[in-house]
Every structure is written in C-alpha cells, then in structure tokens.
CSV table of C-alpha atoms in Angstrom, one decimal:
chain,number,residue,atom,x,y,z
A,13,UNK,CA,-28.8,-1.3,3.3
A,14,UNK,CA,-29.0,2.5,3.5
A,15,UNK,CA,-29.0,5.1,0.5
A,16,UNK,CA,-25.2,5.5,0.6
A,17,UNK,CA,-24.7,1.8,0.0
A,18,UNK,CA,-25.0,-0.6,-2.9
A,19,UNK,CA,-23.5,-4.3,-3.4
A,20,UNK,CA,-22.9,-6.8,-6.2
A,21,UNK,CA,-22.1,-10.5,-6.3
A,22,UNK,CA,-20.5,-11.2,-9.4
A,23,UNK,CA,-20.6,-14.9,-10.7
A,24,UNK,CA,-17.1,-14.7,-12.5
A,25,UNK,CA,-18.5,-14.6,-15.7
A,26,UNK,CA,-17.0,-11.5,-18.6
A,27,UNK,CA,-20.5,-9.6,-18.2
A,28,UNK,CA,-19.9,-9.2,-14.5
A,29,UNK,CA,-17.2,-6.4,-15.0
A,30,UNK,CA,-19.7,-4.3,-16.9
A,31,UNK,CA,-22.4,-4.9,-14.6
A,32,UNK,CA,-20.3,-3.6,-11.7
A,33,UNK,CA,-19.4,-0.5,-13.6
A,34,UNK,CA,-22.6,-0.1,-14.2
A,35,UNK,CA,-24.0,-0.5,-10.3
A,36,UNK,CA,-21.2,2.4,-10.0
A,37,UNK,CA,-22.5,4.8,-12.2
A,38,UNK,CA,-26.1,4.1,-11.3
A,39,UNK,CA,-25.5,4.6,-7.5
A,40,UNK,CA,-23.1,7.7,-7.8
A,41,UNK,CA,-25.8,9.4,-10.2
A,42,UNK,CA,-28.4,8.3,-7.4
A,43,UNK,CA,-26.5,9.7,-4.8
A,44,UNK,CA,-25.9,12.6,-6.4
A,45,UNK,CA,-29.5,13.4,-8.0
A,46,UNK,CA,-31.3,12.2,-5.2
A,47,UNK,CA,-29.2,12.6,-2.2
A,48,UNK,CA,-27.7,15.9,-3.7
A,49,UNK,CA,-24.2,14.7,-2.8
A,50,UNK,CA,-22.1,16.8,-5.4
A,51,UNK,CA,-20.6,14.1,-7.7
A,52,UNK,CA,-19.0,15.1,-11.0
A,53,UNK,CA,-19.3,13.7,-14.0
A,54,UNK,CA,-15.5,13.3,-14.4
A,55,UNK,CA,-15.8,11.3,-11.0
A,56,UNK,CA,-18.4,9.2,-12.2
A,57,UNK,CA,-15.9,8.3,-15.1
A,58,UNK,CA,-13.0,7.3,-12.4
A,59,UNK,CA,-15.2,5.2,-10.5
A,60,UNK,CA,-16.0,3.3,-13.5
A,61,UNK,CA,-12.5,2.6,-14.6
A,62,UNK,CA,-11.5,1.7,-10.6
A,63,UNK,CA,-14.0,-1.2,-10.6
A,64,UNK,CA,-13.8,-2.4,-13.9
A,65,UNK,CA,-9.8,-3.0,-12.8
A,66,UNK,CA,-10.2,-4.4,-9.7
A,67,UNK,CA,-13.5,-6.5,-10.9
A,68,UNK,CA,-11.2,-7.6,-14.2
A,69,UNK,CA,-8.3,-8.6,-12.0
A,70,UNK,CA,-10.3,-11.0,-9.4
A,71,UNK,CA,-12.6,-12.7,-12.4
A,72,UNK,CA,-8.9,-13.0,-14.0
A,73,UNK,CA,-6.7,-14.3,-11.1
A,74,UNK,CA,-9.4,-15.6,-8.3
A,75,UNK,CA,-11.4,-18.3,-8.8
A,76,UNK,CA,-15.3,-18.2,-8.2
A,77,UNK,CA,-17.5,-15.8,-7.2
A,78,UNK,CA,-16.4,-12.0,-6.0
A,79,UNK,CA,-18.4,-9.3,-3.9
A,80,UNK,CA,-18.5,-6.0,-4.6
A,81,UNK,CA,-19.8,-2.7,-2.1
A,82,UNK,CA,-19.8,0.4,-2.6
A,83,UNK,CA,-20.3,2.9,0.7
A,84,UNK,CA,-20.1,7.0,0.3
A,85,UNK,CA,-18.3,8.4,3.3
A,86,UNK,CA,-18.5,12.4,2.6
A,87,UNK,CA,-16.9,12.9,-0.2
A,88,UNK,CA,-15.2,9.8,-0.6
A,89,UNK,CA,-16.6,6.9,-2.3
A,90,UNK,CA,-15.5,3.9,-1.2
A,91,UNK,CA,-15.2,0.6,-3.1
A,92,UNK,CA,-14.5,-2.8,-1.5
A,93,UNK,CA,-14.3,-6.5,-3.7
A,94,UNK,CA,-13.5,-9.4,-1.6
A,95,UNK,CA,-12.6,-12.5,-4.0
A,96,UNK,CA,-11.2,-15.8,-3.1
A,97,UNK,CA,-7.4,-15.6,-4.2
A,98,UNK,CA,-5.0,-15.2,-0.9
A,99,UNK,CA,-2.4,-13.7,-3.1
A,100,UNK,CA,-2.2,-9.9,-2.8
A,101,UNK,CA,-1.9,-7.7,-6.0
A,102,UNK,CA,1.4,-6.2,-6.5
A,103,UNK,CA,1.9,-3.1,-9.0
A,104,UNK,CA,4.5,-3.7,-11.1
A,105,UNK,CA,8.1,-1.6,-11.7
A,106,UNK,CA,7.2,0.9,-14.2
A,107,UNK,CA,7.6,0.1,-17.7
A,108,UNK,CA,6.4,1.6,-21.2
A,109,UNK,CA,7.1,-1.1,-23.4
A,110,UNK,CA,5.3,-3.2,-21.0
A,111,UNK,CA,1.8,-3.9,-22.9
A,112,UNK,CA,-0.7,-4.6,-20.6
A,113,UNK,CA,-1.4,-5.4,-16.7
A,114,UNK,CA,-1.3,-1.8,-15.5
A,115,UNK,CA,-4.6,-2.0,-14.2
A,116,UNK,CA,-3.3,-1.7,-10.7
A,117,UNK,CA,-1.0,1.0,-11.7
A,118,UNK,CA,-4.5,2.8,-12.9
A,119,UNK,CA,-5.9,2.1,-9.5
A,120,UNK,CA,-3.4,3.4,-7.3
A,121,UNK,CA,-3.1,6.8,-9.4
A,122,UNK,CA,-6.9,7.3,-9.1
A,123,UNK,CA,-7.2,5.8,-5.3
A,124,UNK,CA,-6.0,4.7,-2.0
A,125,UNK,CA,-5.6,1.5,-2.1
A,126,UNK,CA,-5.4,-1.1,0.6
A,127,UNK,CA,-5.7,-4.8,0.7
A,128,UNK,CA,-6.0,-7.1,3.5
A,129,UNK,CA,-6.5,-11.0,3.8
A,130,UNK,CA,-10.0,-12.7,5.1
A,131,UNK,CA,-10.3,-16.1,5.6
A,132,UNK,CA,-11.6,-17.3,2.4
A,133,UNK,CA,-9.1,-14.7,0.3
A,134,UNK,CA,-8.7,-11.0,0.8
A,135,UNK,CA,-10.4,-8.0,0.4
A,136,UNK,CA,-9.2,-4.7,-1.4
A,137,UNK,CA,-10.5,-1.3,-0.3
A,138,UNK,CA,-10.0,1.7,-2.8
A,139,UNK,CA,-11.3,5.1,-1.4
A,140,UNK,CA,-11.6,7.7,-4.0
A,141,UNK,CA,-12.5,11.3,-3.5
A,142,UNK,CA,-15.1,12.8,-5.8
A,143,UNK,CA,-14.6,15.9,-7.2
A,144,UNK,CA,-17.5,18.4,-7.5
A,145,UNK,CA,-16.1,20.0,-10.7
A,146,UNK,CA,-18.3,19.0,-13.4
C-alpha cells in the first residue's frame, strides 16, 4: 500500500469507531507533514466526524466485521467502508424535532456520497475535499 493509502478492519466492537477516526487523523496528519499535501486542521476535523458516521451506522445496522480505506486523490480524500448489510442508507426528510439518526444527513453535507452493492453487502464511497485554510 502506498503513502496515500491506509486501511482498517474493524471487528464490530464500540472501540472500532474511535479507532477509525483515529487512522483518519493519523494518516491526514501524515500526509500532510510528511507528504506536504496541504491539509487543514478544520479538514482533519470533517474527516473525523465522516467516519465516525459511516463506521457508527455499519457496526449499528450490518452485522460482522466492516473495512475501512482511506486513498488521497489530490485534494480529495477519499473514504470507502464496505460492511455486510445489502440495505442501502437512505437520509431521512428533514426534521428538527427528530432526535437522532442524522448521521447521514452530516455526511452528505460534508461529502459526496455514493453507495453501491458488492456481493457480500455494499460499499459506500464519501469523497471530501480538503481545504488548505488552517
């Protein structure tokens, strides 16, 4: 795997979310310090928050184990999980009373978001673009 790539399995287990936000913020700061891609901080922080949603959504509606990779392309950093669940994510109507699962709502502000089936579940692709704003 080159420099502008990193991947996580992740068991299913509650510490796998904040081990793929951590993989994030290690690679985009390693990519970034040693690559001397321009990342900002701010981007740093978006990342995060994408995985942590899409990671939190297959440990809560696909069963077993999940991978996660991450690949920069320019200045997009792209994120891919594949999980086992067949069953696309849908964003919901828009509601403020509504407490809780806007996680994809989150996503799709932040990213582009695509999802496509595989033969053992799907896999959902979120490209976001990383601002060089600090």
């Amino acid at each position: 795997m080159s420099a502008r790539e990193a991947s996580l399995s992740l068991s299913g287990d509650p510490s796998c979310i904040a081990q793929a936000r951590h993989l994030a913020a290690a690679f985009l700061t390693k990519v970034r310090d040693r690559l001397g891609v321009p990342v900002a901080t701010a981007s740093i922080e978006i990342v995060q928050l994408v995985v942590s949603e899409l990671v939190t959504n297959a440990r809560k509606y696909a069963p077993g184990p999940a991978l996660m990779h991450l690949r920069l392309l320019g200045s997009v950093l792209r994120v891919e999980l594949w999980d086992s669940s067949p069953i696309p994510p849908a964003v919901r109507a828009s509601d403020p009373t509504r407490i809780g699962q806007h996680g994809l709502e989150i996503v799709a502000a932040l990213a582009h978001v695509v999802t496509e089936p595989t033969a053992v579940g799907k896999r959902i692709t979120a490209d976001i673009a990383l601002t060089t704003v600090a």
